[in-house]
Amino acid sequence: KSGSLWLLVTATASHLPSLGKSSSRIMTLADAFLMFLLRNGIPVAALDVDQVAWPLQVRPAQGSEHYVGLGGEAESPETDEVSFIDAQGRAHARRWTHRQSGLSAVRDGTSTVLIVMEAVHAGARRDVDALAWALAQAIAESWHTTAERAPLSSSSAVFVFG
């Protein structure tokens, strides 16, 4: 899709503090995602990179993949539902980025986050680029780390870490 953008955020454990010590920074990250979603109408998903069996593919589900909701409920994506599927057949997000999995939710101990935004409306490239820039700025200010931004399109459909 012409408006798709993946934003990789690499941080050390000291930049994403333990929930037991400082949950306010993790909550600030979650609040930032919600604020950007509400303000821009562009869904944002955040995946704990270490919980994904790479490679991660965005593709129609076969209906047999394993998905665990944020509340721990187990289910499978519907056949042909666009999902983020890893090498072990686990769905980390469903309906593009609208339903994130509890398997790879950002939590205590997360050190690397893959933030995914996707939009296809008129002006999507401009809106997603602006949102990615704003989110990268918020991450830099709050966690003193940098974000690597990488737009994906049909002509550039692969993102390689580091």
Coordinates of N, CA and C in Angstrom, one line a residue:
K1 N 0.8 -1.2 0.0 CA 0.0 0.0 0.0 C 0.9 1.2 0.0
S2 N 0.5 2.2 -0.7 CA 1.3 3.4 -0.8 C 1.5 4.2 0.5
G3 N 0.6 4.0 1.4 CA 0.8 4.8 2.7 C 1.4 4.0 3.8
S4 N 1.8 2.8 3.6 CA 2.4 2.0 4.6 C 3.7 2.5 5.1
L5 N 4.0 2.4 6.4 CA 5.2 2.8 6.9 C 5.5 1.9 8.2
W6 N 6.7 1.4 8.3 CA 7.1 0.7 9.4 C 8.2 1.6 10.1
L7 N 8.1 1.6 11.4 CA 9.1 2.5 12.2 C 9.7 1.5 13.2
L8 N 11.0 1.3 13.0 CA 11.7 0.5 14.0 C 12.3 1.4 15.1
V9 N 12.1 1.0 16.3 CA 12.7 1.8 17.4 C 13.6 0.8 18.2
T10 N 14.8 1.1 18.3 CA 15.8 0.3 19.0 C 16.1 1.0 20.3
A11 N 16.0 0.4 21.4 CA 16.3 1.0 22.7 C 16.9 -0.1 23.6
T12 N 17.7 0.3 24.5 CA 18.3 -0.6 25.5 C 17.3 -0.7 26.7
A13 N 17.5 -1.7 27.5 CA 16.7 -1.9 28.7 C 16.6 -0.7 29.5
S14 N 17.7 0.1 29.6 CA 17.7 1.3 30.4 C 16.8 2.4 29.9
H15 N 16.5 2.3 28.6 CA 15.6 3.3 28.0 C 14.2 2.9 28.1
L16 N 13.9 1.6 28.2 CA 12.5 1.2 28.5 C 12.5 0.5 29.9
P17 N 12.3 1.3 30.9 CA 12.6 0.9 32.3 C 11.6 -0.2 32.7
S18 N 12.0 -0.9 33.7 CA 11.2 -2.0 34.3 C 9.9 -1.4 34.8
L19 N 8.8 -2.2 34.6 CA 7.5 -1.8 35.1 C 7.5 -1.6 36.6
G20 N 8.2 -2.5 37.3 CA 8.3 -2.4 38.7 C 8.9 -1.2 39.2
K21 N 9.8 -0.6 38.4 CA 10.6 0.6 38.9 C 9.9 1.9 38.4
S22 N 9.4 1.9 37.1 CA 8.9 3.1 36.6 C 7.9 2.9 35.5
S23 N 6.7 2.5 35.8 CA 5.7 2.1 34.9 C 5.3 3.4 34.1
S24 N 5.6 4.6 34.6 CA 5.1 5.8 34.0 C 5.7 6.0 32.6
R25 N 6.9 5.6 32.4 CA 7.5 5.7 31.0 C 6.8 4.7 30.0
I26 N 6.5 3.5 30.5 CA 5.9 2.5 29.6 C 4.4 3.0 29.3
M27 N 3.8 3.5 30.4 CA 2.4 4.1 30.2 C 2.5 5.3 29.2
T28 N 3.5 6.1 29.3 CA 3.7 7.2 28.5 C 3.8 6.8 27.0
L29 N 4.5 5.7 26.8 CA 4.6 5.1 25.4 C 3.2 4.7 24.9
A30 N 2.5 4.0 25.8 CA 1.1 3.5 25.4 C 0.2 4.7 25.2
D31 N 0.3 5.7 26.1 CA -0.5 6.9 25.9 C -0.2 7.7 24.6
A32 N 1.1 7.7 24.3 CA 1.5 8.4 23.0 C 0.9 7.7 21.8
F33 N 0.9 6.3 21.8 CA 0.3 5.6 20.7 C -1.2 6.0 20.6
L34 N -1.9 5.9 21.7 CA -3.3 6.2 21.7 C -3.6 7.7 21.3
M35 N -2.7 8.6 21.8 CA -2.9 10.0 21.3 C -2.7 10.1 19.8
F36 N -1.6 9.5 19.3 CA -1.4 9.6 17.9 C -2.5 9.0 17.1
L37 N -3.0 7.9 17.5 CA -4.2 7.2 16.9 C -5.4 8.1 16.9
L38 N -5.7 8.6 18.0 CA -6.9 9.5 18.1 C -6.8 10.8 17.3
R39 N -5.6 11.4 17.4 CA -5.4 12.6 16.7 C -5.3 12.5 15.2
N40 N -4.7 11.4 14.7 CA -4.5 11.2 13.2 C -5.4 10.2 12.6
G41 N -6.1 9.3 13.3 CA -6.9 8.3 12.8 C -6.1 7.2 12.0
I42 N -4.8 7.1 12.4 CA -3.9 6.1 11.8 C -3.6 5.1 12.9
P43 N -4.0 3.8 12.7 CA -3.7 2.8 13.7 C -2.2 2.6 13.8
V44 N -1.8 2.4 15.1 CA -0.4 2.2 15.5 C -0.3 1.0 16.3
A45 N 0.6 0.0 15.9 CA 0.8 -1.2 16.7 C 2.3 -1.2 17.1
A46 N 2.6 -1.7 18.3 CA 4.0 -1.8 18.8 C 4.3 -3.2 19.2
L47 N 5.3 -3.8 18.5 CA 5.6 -5.2 18.8 C 7.0 -5.3 19.4
D48 N 7.1 -6.2 20.4 CA 8.3 -6.5 21.1 C 9.1 -7.4 20.1
V49 N 10.2 -6.9 19.5 CA 10.9 -7.6 18.5 C 11.4 -8.9 18.9
D50 N 11.8 -9.1 20.2 CA 12.3 -10.3 20.7 C 11.3 -11.4 20.8
Q51 N 10.0 -11.1 20.7 CA 9.0 -12.1 20.8 C 8.5 -12.6 19.5
V52 N 9.1 -12.1 18.4 CA 8.7 -12.5 17.1 C 9.7 -13.5 16.5
A53 N 9.2 -14.6 15.9 CA 10.1 -15.6 15.2 C 10.2 -15.1 13.8
W54 N 11.4 -14.5 13.5 CA 11.5 -13.9 12.2 C 11.8 -14.9 11.0
P55 N 11.3 -14.6 9.8 CA 10.8 -13.3 9.4 C 9.3 -13.1 9.7
L56 N 8.9 -11.9 9.7 CA 7.5 -11.5 10.0 C 7.0 -11.1 8.6
Q57 N 5.8 -11.7 8.3 CA 5.2 -11.3 7.0 C 3.8 -10.7 7.2
V58 N 3.5 -9.8 6.4 CA 2.1 -9.2 6.4 C 1.5 -9.9 5.2
R59 N 0.4 -10.7 5.5 CA -0.2 -11.5 4.5 C -1.6 -12.0 4.9
P60 N -2.4 -12.4 4.0 CA -3.7 -13.0 4.4 C -3.5 -14.2 5.2
A61 N -4.2 -14.3 6.3 CA -4.2 -15.5 7.2 C -4.8 -16.7 6.5
Q62 N -4.3 -17.9 6.9 CA -4.9 -19.1 6.4 C -6.0 -19.6 7.3
G63 N -6.1 -19.0 8.5 CA -7.1 -19.4 9.4 C -6.6 -20.3 10.5
S64 N -5.4 -20.8 10.4 CA -4.9 -21.8 11.3 C -3.8 -21.2 12.2
E65 N -3.5 -19.9 12.0 CA -2.5 -19.2 12.8 C -3.0 -19.1 14.3
H66 N -2.0 -19.0 15.2 CA -2.3 -18.8 16.6 C -2.2 -17.3 17.0
Y67 N -3.3 -16.8 17.6 CA -3.3 -15.4 18.0 C -3.8 -15.4 19.5
V68 N -3.1 -14.6 20.3 CA -3.5 -14.4 21.7 C -3.7 -12.9 21.9
G69 N -4.9 -12.6 22.3 CA -5.3 -11.2 22.5 C -4.6 -10.6 23.7
L70 N -4.7 -9.3 23.8 CA -4.1 -8.6 24.9 C -4.6 -9.1 26.3
G71 N -5.8 -9.6 26.3 CA -6.4 -10.1 27.5 C -6.0 -11.6 27.8
G72 N -5.3 -12.2 26.8 CA -4.9 -13.6 27.0 C -5.8 -14.6 26.3
E73 N -6.8 -14.1 25.6 CA -7.7 -15.1 24.9 C -7.1 -15.6 23.7
A74 N -7.2 -16.9 23.5 CA -6.6 -17.6 22.3 C -7.6 -17.7 21.2
E75 N -7.2 -17.4 20.0 CA -8.1 -17.6 18.8 C -7.3 -17.7 17.6
S76 N -7.9 -17.8 16.4 CA -7.2 -17.8 15.1 C -7.8 -16.7 14.3
P77 N -6.9 -16.0 13.5 CA -7.5 -15.0 12.6 C -8.4 -15.7 11.5
E78 N -9.3 -15.0 11.0 CA -10.2 -15.5 10.0 C -9.4 -15.7 8.7
T79 N -9.8 -16.7 7.9 CA -9.2 -16.9 6.6 C -9.2 -15.6 5.8
D80 N -8.1 -15.2 5.2 CA -7.9 -14.1 4.4 C -7.8 -12.7 5.2
E81 N -7.9 -12.8 6.5 CA -7.7 -11.6 7.3 C -6.3 -11.1 7.3
V82 N -6.0 -9.9 6.9 CA -4.6 -9.5 6.8 C -4.0 -9.4 8.2
S83 N -2.9 -10.1 8.3 CA -2.3 -10.3 9.6 C -0.8 -10.3 9.5
F84 N -0.1 -10.0 10.7 CA 1.3 -10.0 10.7 C 1.7 -11.4 11.3
I85 N 2.2 -12.3 10.5 CA 2.4 -13.7 10.8 C 3.9 -14.0 10.9
D86 N 4.4 -14.6 12.0 CA 5.8 -14.9 12.1 C 6.1 -16.4 11.6
A87 N 7.4 -16.8 11.7 CA 7.8 -18.1 11.1 C 7.2 -19.2 11.9
Q88 N 6.7 -19.0 13.1 CA 6.1 -20.1 13.8 C 4.5 -20.1 13.7
G89 N 4.0 -19.3 12.8 CA 2.6 -19.3 12.5 C 1.8 -18.5 13.6
R90 N 2.5 -17.6 14.3 CA 1.8 -16.8 15.3 C 1.4 -15.4 14.7
A91 N 0.2 -15.0 14.9 CA -0.2 -13.7 14.4 C 0.1 -12.7 15.5
H92 N 0.9 -11.6 15.2 CA 1.2 -10.6 16.1 C 0.4 -9.4 16.0
A93 N -0.4 -9.2 14.9 CA -1.3 -8.2 14.7 C -2.3 -8.7 13.7
R94 N -3.6 -8.3 13.8 CA -4.6 -8.7 12.9 C -5.4 -7.5 12.3
R95 N -6.0 -7.7 11.2 CA -6.7 -6.6 10.6 C -5.8 -5.4 10.4
W96 N -4.7 -5.7 9.7 CA -3.6 -4.8 9.5 C -3.0 -4.6 10.9
T97 N -3.2 -3.4 11.5 CA -2.6 -3.1 12.8 C -3.7 -2.9 13.8
H98 N -5.0 -3.2 13.5 CA -6.1 -2.9 14.4 C -6.2 -3.8 15.6
R99 N -5.7 -5.0 15.6 CA -5.8 -5.9 16.7 C -4.4 -6.5 17.0
Q100 N -3.8 -5.9 18.0 CA -2.4 -6.4 18.4 C -2.5 -7.6 19.3
S101 N -1.5 -8.5 19.2 CA -1.4 -9.7 20.0 C -0.8 -9.4 21.3
G102 N -1.2 -10.1 22.3 CA -0.6 -10.1 23.6 C 0.8 -10.8 23.6
L103 N 1.0 -11.7 22.6 CA 2.3 -12.4 22.5 C 3.5 -11.5 22.4
S104 N 3.3 -10.4 21.7 CA 4.4 -9.5 21.4 C 4.2 -8.1 21.9
A105 N 3.2 -7.9 22.8 CA 3.0 -6.6 23.4 C 4.2 -6.0 24.1
V106 N 4.4 -4.8 24.0 CA 5.5 -4.1 24.7 C 5.2 -4.2 26.2
R107 N 6.3 -4.7 27.0 CA 6.1 -4.9 28.4 C 7.4 -4.7 29.1
D108 N 7.4 -5.0 30.4 CA 8.6 -5.0 31.2 C 9.7 -5.9 30.5
G109 N 10.9 -5.4 30.3 CA 11.9 -6.2 29.7 C 12.1 -6.0 28.2
T110 N 11.1 -5.3 27.6 CA 11.2 -5.0 26.2 C 12.4 -4.1 25.9
S111 N 13.2 -4.5 24.9 CA 14.4 -3.7 24.6 C 14.4 -3.1 23.2
T112 N 13.6 -3.8 22.3 CA 13.5 -3.3 20.9 C 12.0 -3.4 20.5
V113 N 11.6 -2.3 19.9 CA 10.2 -2.2 19.5 C 10.0 -1.9 18.0
L114 N 9.2 -2.7 17.4 CA 8.8 -2.4 16.0 C 7.5 -1.7 16.0
I115 N 7.4 -0.5 15.6 CA 6.2 0.3 15.6 C 5.7 0.3 14.1
V116 N 4.4 -0.1 13.9 CA 3.9 -0.2 12.6 C 2.7 0.7 12.5
M117 N 2.7 1.5 11.4 CA 1.6 2.4 11.0 C 1.2 2.1 9.6
E118 N -0.1 2.1 9.3 CA -0.6 1.8 8.0 C -1.8 2.6 7.7
A119 N -1.8 3.2 6.5 CA -2.9 4.0 6.0 C -2.9 4.0 4.5
V120 N -4.1 4.1 4.0 CA -4.3 4.0 2.5 C -5.2 5.2 2.0
H121 N -5.6 6.1 2.8 CA -6.5 7.2 2.4 C -5.7 8.2 1.5
A122 N -6.5 9.1 0.9 CA -5.8 10.1 0.1 C -4.9 10.9 1.1
G123 N -3.7 11.2 0.7 CA -2.8 11.9 1.5 C -2.1 11.0 2.6
A124 N -2.3 9.7 2.4 CA -1.7 8.8 3.5 C -0.2 8.9 3.6
R125 N 0.5 9.0 2.5 CA 2.0 9.0 2.6 C 2.4 10.3 3.4
R126 N 1.8 11.4 3.2 CA 2.1 12.6 3.9 C 1.8 12.5 5.4
D127 N 0.5 11.9 5.7 CA 0.1 11.8 7.0 C 0.9 10.8 7.8
V128 N 1.3 9.7 7.2 CA 2.1 8.6 7.9 C 3.5 9.1 8.1
D129 N 4.0 9.8 7.1 CA 5.4 10.4 7.3 C 5.4 11.4 8.5
A130 N 4.4 12.3 8.5 CA 4.3 13.2 9.6 C 4.1 12.6 11.0
L131 N 3.3 11.5 11.0 CA 3.1 10.8 12.3 C 4.4 10.1 12.7
A132 N 5.1 9.5 11.7 CA 6.3 8.8 12.1 C 7.3 9.8 12.6
W133 N 7.4 10.9 12.0 CA 8.4 11.9 12.5 C 8.0 12.4 13.9
A134 N 6.7 12.7 14.1 CA 6.3 13.1 15.5 C 6.5 12.0 16.5
L135 N 6.2 10.8 16.2 CA 6.4 9.7 17.1 C 7.9 9.5 17.4
A136 N 8.7 9.6 16.4 CA 10.2 9.5 16.6 C 10.7 10.6 17.5
Q137 N 10.2 11.8 17.3 CA 10.6 12.9 18.2 C 10.2 12.6 19.6
A138 N 8.9 12.1 19.8 CA 8.5 11.8 21.2 C 9.3 10.8 21.8
I139 N 9.7 9.8 21.1 CA 10.6 8.7 21.6 C 11.9 9.2 21.9
A140 N 12.5 10.1 21.1 CA 13.8 10.7 21.4 C 13.8 11.5 22.6
E141 N 12.7 12.3 22.8 CA 12.6 13.2 24.0 C 12.4 12.4 25.3
S142 N 11.5 11.3 25.2 CA 11.2 10.6 26.4 C 12.2 9.5 26.8
W143 N 12.8 8.9 25.8 CA 13.7 7.7 26.1 C 15.1 7.9 25.6
H144 N 15.4 9.1 25.1 CA 16.8 9.4 24.7 C 17.4 8.3 23.8
T145 N 16.6 7.9 22.8 CA 17.1 6.9 21.8 C 16.5 7.3 20.5
T146 N 17.1 6.8 19.4 CA 16.7 7.2 18.1 C 15.8 6.1 17.5
A147 N 15.0 6.5 16.5 CA 14.1 5.6 15.8 C 14.6 5.6 14.4
E148 N 14.6 4.4 13.8 CA 14.9 4.2 12.4 C 13.6 4.1 11.6
R149 N 13.4 5.0 10.7 CA 12.1 5.0 10.0 C 12.4 4.4 8.6
A150 N 11.4 3.6 8.1 CA 11.5 3.0 6.8 C 10.2 2.8 6.2
P151 N 9.9 3.7 5.2 CA 8.6 3.5 4.5 C 8.6 2.3 3.6
L152 N 7.5 1.6 3.6 CA 7.4 0.4 2.7 C 6.4 0.7 1.6
S153 N 6.6 0.1 0.5 CA 5.6 0.3 -0.7 C 5.8 -0.9 -1.5
S154 N 5.0 -1.0 -2.6 CA 5.1 -2.2 -3.5 C 6.4 -2.2 -4.1
S155 N 7.1 -1.1 -4.3 CA 8.4 -1.1 -4.9 C 9.6 -1.3 -3.9
S156 N 9.3 -1.1 -2.7 CA 10.2 -1.3 -1.6 C 9.5 -2.0 -0.4
A157 N 9.4 -3.3 -0.5 CA 8.5 -4.1 0.4 C 9.3 -4.8 1.5
V158 N 10.6 -4.6 1.7 CA 11.3 -5.4 2.7 C 12.0 -4.4 3.6
F159 N 11.9 -4.7 4.9 CA 12.6 -3.9 5.9 C 13.7 -4.8 6.6
V160 N 14.9 -4.4 6.6 CA 16.0 -5.2 7.2 C 16.5 -4.5 8.4
F161 N 16.5 -5.2 9.5 CA 17.0 -4.6 10.8 C 18.5 -4.3 10.7
G162 N 18.8 -3.1 11.3 CA 20.2 -2.7 11.5 C 21.0 -2.7 10.2

